[in-house]
Structure formats: C-alpha cells, structure tokens
CSV table of C-alpha atoms in Angstrom, one decimal:
chain,number,residue,atom,x,y,z
A,1,GLU,CA,2.1,7.2,-10.0
A,2,ALA,CA,-1.6,6.5,-10.4
A,3,GLY,CA,-2.9,3.4,-12.3
A,4,VAL,CA,-5.4,3.0,-14.8
A,5,ALA,CA,-8.8,4.0,-13.9
A,6,GLN,CA,-12.1,2.5,-14.9
A,7,SER,CA,-15.6,3.0,-13.8
A,8,PRO,CA,-18.0,1.3,-13.1
A,9,ARG,CA,-16.3,-1.6,-11.6
A,10,TYR,CA,-19.6,-3.6,-12.0
A,11,LYS,CA,-22.9,-3.1,-13.9
A,12,ILE,CA,-26.0,-5.2,-14.2
A,13,ILE,CA,-28.2,-4.4,-17.0
A,14,GLU,CA,-31.1,-6.5,-19.1
A,15,LYS,CA,-30.6,-7.5,-22.8
A,16,ARG,CA,-31.4,-4.4,-25.4
A,17,GLN,CA,-30.4,-1.9,-23.1
A,18,SER,CA,-27.2,0.3,-23.2
A,19,VAL,CA,-24.5,0.8,-21.2
A,20,ALA,CA,-21.2,2.7,-21.3
A,21,PHE,CA,-17.9,2.6,-19.5
A,22,TRP,CA,-15.2,4.8,-19.0
A,23,CYS,CA,-11.6,4.7,-18.8
A,24,ASN,CA,-8.6,6.9,-17.6
A,25,PRO,CA,-5.4,5.7,-18.7
A,26,ILE,CA,-2.2,6.7,-17.2
A,27,SER,CA,-0.9,10.1,-17.6
A,28,GLY,CA,1.3,10.8,-20.7
A,29,HIS,CA,0.4,7.0,-22.3
A,30,ALA,CA,-0.1,7.9,-26.1
A,31,THR,CA,-1.9,4.0,-26.7
A,32,LEU,CA,-5.0,2.8,-25.1
A,33,TYR,CA,-6.6,-0.7,-25.5
A,34,TRP,CA,-9.9,-1.9,-24.7
A,35,TYR,CA,-10.2,-5.6,-24.1
A,36,GLN,CA,-13.2,-8.2,-23.8
A,37,GLN,CA,-12.3,-11.1,-21.4
A,38,ILE,CA,-15.0,-13.9,-20.8
A,39,LEU,CA,-14.7,-15.9,-18.0
A,40,GLY,CA,-12.1,-18.6,-18.2
A,41,GLN,CA,-10.4,-16.8,-21.7
A,42,GLY,CA,-7.9,-14.7,-22.7
A,43,PRO,CA,-8.4,-10.9,-23.1
A,44,LYS,CA,-9.5,-10.0,-26.7
A,45,LEU,CA,-8.6,-7.0,-27.9
A,46,LEU,CA,-11.6,-4.8,-29.3
A,47,ILE,CA,-10.1,-1.6,-29.9
A,48,GLN,CA,-6.7,0.4,-30.0
A,49,PHE,CA,-6.2,3.7,-30.1
A,50,GLN,CA,-3.2,5.9,-30.5
A,51,ASN,CA,-3.7,9.1,-28.7
A,52,ASN,CA,-7.3,9.9,-30.3
A,53,GLY,CA,-6.9,7.8,-33.5
A,54,VAL,CA,-8.2,4.4,-34.0
A,55,VAL,CA,-5.2,1.9,-34.8
A,56,ASP,CA,-7.1,-1.3,-35.0
A,57,ASP,CA,-10.9,-2.1,-34.4
A,58,SER,CA,-11.0,-5.1,-36.5
A,59,GLN,CA,-12.8,-7.1,-34.0
A,60,LEU,CA,-15.0,-4.6,-32.6
A,61,PRO,CA,-19.0,-5.9,-33.3
A,62,LYS,CA,-19.4,-2.2,-34.8
A,63,ASP,CA,-22.9,-3.2,-35.1
A,64,ARG,CA,-23.4,-2.8,-31.3
A,65,PHE,CA,-20.4,-1.1,-30.1
A,66,SER,CA,-18.3,2.0,-30.3
A,67,ALA,CA,-15.8,3.8,-28.7
A,68,GLU,CA,-13.8,7.3,-28.4
A,69,ARG,CA,-11.0,8.6,-27.3
A,70,LEU,CA,-11.6,12.3,-27.6
A,71,LYS,CA,-8.7,14.6,-26.8
A,72,GLY,CA,-6.2,11.8,-26.5
A,73,VAL,CA,-6.9,11.0,-23.1
A,74,ASP,CA,-9.6,9.2,-21.6
A,75,SER,CA,-12.1,6.8,-23.4
A,76,THR,CA,-15.3,5.5,-23.1
A,77,LEU,CA,-17.1,2.4,-24.6
A,78,LYS,CA,-20.5,1.6,-25.6
A,79,ILE,CA,-22.8,-1.2,-26.2
A,80,GLN,CA,-26.0,-0.3,-27.7
A,81,PRO,CA,-28.2,-2.7,-27.5
A,82,ALA,CA,-26.6,-5.2,-25.1
A,83,LYS,CA,-26.8,-8.9,-25.6
A,84,LEU,CA,-26.5,-11.7,-23.3
A,85,GLU,CA,-23.4,-13.1,-24.7
A,86,ASP,CA,-21.9,-9.7,-24.1
A,87,SER,CA,-21.5,-10.5,-20.3
A,88,ALA,CA,-17.6,-10.4,-19.9
A,89,VAL,CA,-15.1,-8.1,-18.0
A,90,TYR,CA,-13.9,-4.8,-19.9
A,91,LEU,CA,-10.6,-4.3,-19.6
A,92,CYS,CA,-8.7,-0.8,-20.6
A,93,ALA,CA,-5.2,-0.8,-20.7
A,94,SER,CA,-2.7,1.7,-21.5
A,95,SER,CA,0.8,1.8,-22.7
A,96,LEU,CA,3.5,4.6,-23.6
A,97,VAL,CA,4.2,3.4,-27.4
A,98,ARG,CA,2.8,0.9,-29.5
A,99,LEU,CA,3.9,-1.8,-32.1
A,100,GLN,CA,7.5,-3.3,-31.9
A,101,SER,CA,8.9,-0.5,-29.1
A,102,TYR,CA,9.0,-1.6,-25.8
A,103,ASN,CA,5.1,-1.6,-25.2
A,104,GLU,CA,4.3,-2.8,-21.7
A,105,GLN,CA,0.7,-2.9,-21.4
A,106,PHE,CA,-0.9,-1.4,-18.1
A,107,PHE,CA,-4.2,-2.8,-17.3
A,108,GLY,CA,-7.4,-1.4,-15.0
A,109,PRO,CA,-9.2,-3.2,-12.5
A,110,GLY,CA,-11.7,-3.7,-15.4
A,111,THR,CA,-15.8,-3.5,-15.4
A,112,ARG,CA,-17.8,-6.7,-14.7
A,113,LEU,CA,-20.9,-6.6,-17.0
A,114,THR,CA,-23.9,-9.0,-16.5
A,115,VAL,CA,-26.5,-9.2,-19.4
A,116,LEU,CA,-29.8,-10.6,-17.9
B,1,GLY,CA,-6.2,-15.5,-39.0
B,2,GLN,CA,-3.3,-14.8,-36.2
B,3,GLN,CA,-3.8,-17.4,-33.2
B,4,VAL,CA,-2.3,-18.1,-30.2
B,5,MET,CA,-2.5,-21.4,-28.3
B,6,GLN,CA,-1.3,-22.5,-24.9
B,7,ILE,CA,-0.9,-25.8,-23.3
B,8,PRO,CA,-1.6,-26.8,-20.7
B,9,GLN,CA,-5.0,-25.3,-19.9
B,10,TYR,CA,-4.6,-26.3,-16.4
B,11,GLN,CA,-1.8,-27.0,-14.4
B,12,HIS,CA,-2.0,-28.4,-10.6
B,13,VAL,CA,1.4,-28.7,-8.9
B,14,GLN,CA,2.5,-29.5,-5.3
B,15,GLU,CA,4.4,-26.2,-3.8
B,16,GLY,CA,8.2,-26.7,-4.7
B,17,GLU,CA,7.7,-28.4,-7.8
B,18,ASP,CA,8.4,-26.8,-11.5
B,19,PHE,CA,6.0,-25.3,-14.0
B,20,THR,CA,5.9,-24.7,-17.6
B,21,THR,CA,3.4,-23.4,-19.9
B,22,TYR,CA,3.9,-23.5,-23.6
B,23,CYS,CA,2.8,-20.4,-26.2
B,24,ASN,CA,2.4,-21.5,-30.1
B,25,SER,CA,1.7,-18.7,-32.8
B,26,SER,CA,0.5,-19.6,-36.2
B,27,THR,CA,2.6,-17.2,-37.8
B,28,THR,CA,6.1,-15.3,-37.0
B,29,LEU,CA,5.5,-12.8,-34.2
B,30,SER,CA,7.2,-9.1,-33.9
B,31,ASN,CA,7.7,-10.0,-30.1
B,32,ILE,CA,5.8,-11.8,-27.1
B,33,GLN,CA,4.7,-10.7,-23.5
B,34,TRP,CA,3.4,-12.4,-20.9
B,35,TYR,CA,1.0,-11.7,-18.0
B,36,LYS,CA,-0.1,-13.1,-14.7
B,37,GLN,CA,-3.5,-12.8,-13.7
B,38,ARG,CA,-4.5,-13.3,-10.3
B,39,PRO,CA,-8.0,-14.8,-9.5
B,40,GLY,CA,-10.4,-11.9,-9.5
B,41,GLY,CA,-7.5,-9.5,-10.9
B,42,HIS,CA,-6.4,-8.1,-14.1
B,43,PRO,CA,-3.6,-8.8,-15.9
B,44,VAL,CA,-0.2,-7.8,-14.8
B,45,PHE,CA,2.8,-7.7,-17.3
B,46,LEU,CA,5.7,-9.7,-16.6
B,47,ILE,CA,8.1,-9.5,-20.0
B,48,GLN,CA,8.5,-8.6,-23.3
B,49,LEU,CA,11.0,-11.1,-25.5
B,50,VAL,CA,11.8,-9.6,-28.9
B,51,LYS,CA,14.8,-11.3,-30.4
B,52,SER,CA,14.7,-14.8,-31.6
B,53,GLY,CA,16.3,-17.3,-29.3
B,54,GLU,CA,16.4,-14.6,-26.4
B,55,VAL,CA,16.2,-16.2,-22.7
B,56,LYS,CA,15.4,-13.7,-20.0
B,57,LYS,CA,15.6,-14.8,-16.0
B,58,GLN,CA,13.4,-12.8,-13.5
B,59,LYS,CA,14.4,-14.6,-9.8
B,60,ARG,CA,12.5,-18.4,-10.5
B,61,LEU,CA,10.8,-17.4,-13.8
B,62,THR,CA,12.5,-18.4,-17.0
B,63,PHE,CA,11.0,-17.0,-20.2
B,64,GLN,CA,12.0,-18.2,-23.7
B,65,PHE,CA,11.4,-16.9,-27.3
B,66,GLY,CA,11.8,-19.3,-29.9
B,67,GLU,CA,14.4,-19.1,-32.9
B,68,ALA,CA,11.4,-18.9,-35.3
B,69,LYS,CA,9.7,-16.6,-33.4
B,70,LYS,CA,6.6,-18.4,-33.3
B,71,ASN,CA,6.8,-19.9,-29.7
B,72,SER,CA,7.6,-19.3,-26.4
B,73,SER,CA,8.0,-20.5,-22.5
B,74,LEU,CA,7.5,-19.7,-18.8
B,75,HIS,CA,9.3,-22.0,-16.6
B,76,ILE,CA,8.7,-21.4,-12.9
B,77,THR,CA,11.5,-23.2,-10.8
B,78,ALA,CA,10.3,-24.5,-7.2
B,79,THR,CA,6.9,-22.9,-7.4
B,80,GLN,CA,5.0,-21.0,-4.4
B,81,THR,CA,1.7,-20.5,-3.6
B,82,THR,CA,2.3,-16.6,-4.5
B,83,ASP,CA,2.5,-18.1,-8.1
B,84,VAL,CA,-1.2,-18.9,-8.3
B,85,GLY,CA,-3.1,-17.6,-11.2
B,86,THR,CA,-3.5,-17.5,-14.6
B,87,TYR,CA,-0.3,-16.9,-17.4
B,88,PHE,CA,-1.3,-15.2,-20.5
B,89,CYS,CA,1.2,-15.2,-23.4
B,90,ALA,CA,0.3,-12.2,-26.0
B,91,GLY,CA,1.5,-12.2,-29.5
B,92,ASN,CA,2.4,-9.2,-31.2
B,93,TYR,CA,2.1,-9.4,-35.1
B,94,GLY,CA,2.9,-5.6,-35.4
B,95,GLN,CA,-0.5,-4.1,-35.9
B,96,ASN,CA,-2.3,-5.7,-32.7
B,97,PHE,CA,-1.9,-8.1,-29.9
B,98,VAL,CA,-3.2,-11.6,-29.8
B,99,PHE,CA,-3.6,-13.1,-26.0
B,100,GLY,CA,-3.5,-17.0,-25.6
B,101,PRO,CA,-6.4,-19.0,-23.7
B,102,GLY,CA,-3.8,-18.8,-20.8
B,103,THR,CA,-2.9,-21.5,-18.4
B,104,ARG,CA,-4.1,-21.6,-15.1
B,105,LEU,CA,-1.5,-22.6,-12.4
B,106,SER,CA,-2.5,-23.9,-8.9
B,107,VAL,CA,-0.3,-24.7,-6.3
B,108,LEU,CA,-1.0,-27.0,-3.4
B,109,PRO,CA,1.0,-26.1,-0.5
C-alpha cells in the first residue's frame, strides 16, 4: 500500500514570498490533516478535511495560510506571504475515519520549509 | 483551551533500563493516541486507547489510559537502541487532535 506522498521535500524562500505544498493521501482515506511542526515541538494541527469539506481550521492563520482539497483527494497548503516564524516542517496525514472511531493517522515525510 | 502536557521533556537511559513518559490533558479526552518519531523522520502511529483505565501491551511497550481519561502513560521495559526517538501523545477531544510536546528518549549502548 502506497503511503502519504508530499512534495516538495525541502523549500527555501525569502520572507514575503509565497509557497505551496502538495499532499496525496492514502487511497480511500477520507480524512486529511495538515500539521505544522516547529523544531523541538509536537505537531500542531492547522486544518482537517473530511472528504472535501473543512472540519477544523481553528488554528490556521487565515490571513496568510490557505488550504484546499478539491475532489476530496489530494490537497494543497499555501502560505502567502511567508514570515520567518513559518520555518517548520509541514506534515500531511490521512486516516480512514475521524472523531471517536479508530482513526490511526498515517503521516507523510513532510516538507521542510526555511524562510530567510 | 485544550492543552496536552508531557513529562519528562528529555530522558537519557542506559540500554536495558526502563523508560516511562507521562501525558496529561487539561480536560477529559475522547481517546488518546501515541506516536513515535525517529530523528529526521515523521510520526508513526503506535496505539490508540479509548476506554477509561485501559491497558494495552505491545511487546516491551505498555500503554495506560487513566480512569478519568485525562492522563496516559507509555512504559518501555528494557530499552534498546532502536527505541531512540521522540514519543508523542495526541489527545482527541472529539473535534480535533492536540499533540503533546513529546519526550525525547536517548538510549546509551
């Protein structure tokens, strides 16, 4: 079974530039998560999709971050404009179901973003 | 707000010693998950606990969920160098997951 795919693996940009990340979840997984993991910290949930609908985006900085999951499969996360504090690893995860059901999350390899 | 804490932040053990990390939530959880992240890697699911007082074992790993469903622990018996990594708990509050800051385990051979 193929895992969660993410691209690019690494990205270096200057502050105020824009960047986009792509994620392709495991086939058949309805739930997709985007996390931000700053070095030395635990993953922080940015947004959660159920199919192509948003379940939770309470911690997404909506003035600069946006995400979409067209057709309920792959997803993109965009930052525009980037700030220095956005330097982090952006992890995408997917699961079969959400909420209180058994919902093991499968993580992709992540995209390491460096903002200079 | 919902907050998940973990202690200790770091733990250095000699190979063969035991290791325990503790996870505490500010409010009652629907369930809790544990993940392991190797250096340079991504989180990998270990287990999910749902019931109050639940105890699950995976070989040398023992997971417990507190009676009040506000705390959990992971115990590793006789650590090995392959256990090196950061262990995260992730609390499920019904609508969203909140990860703890993790406990970084170093195992000296």
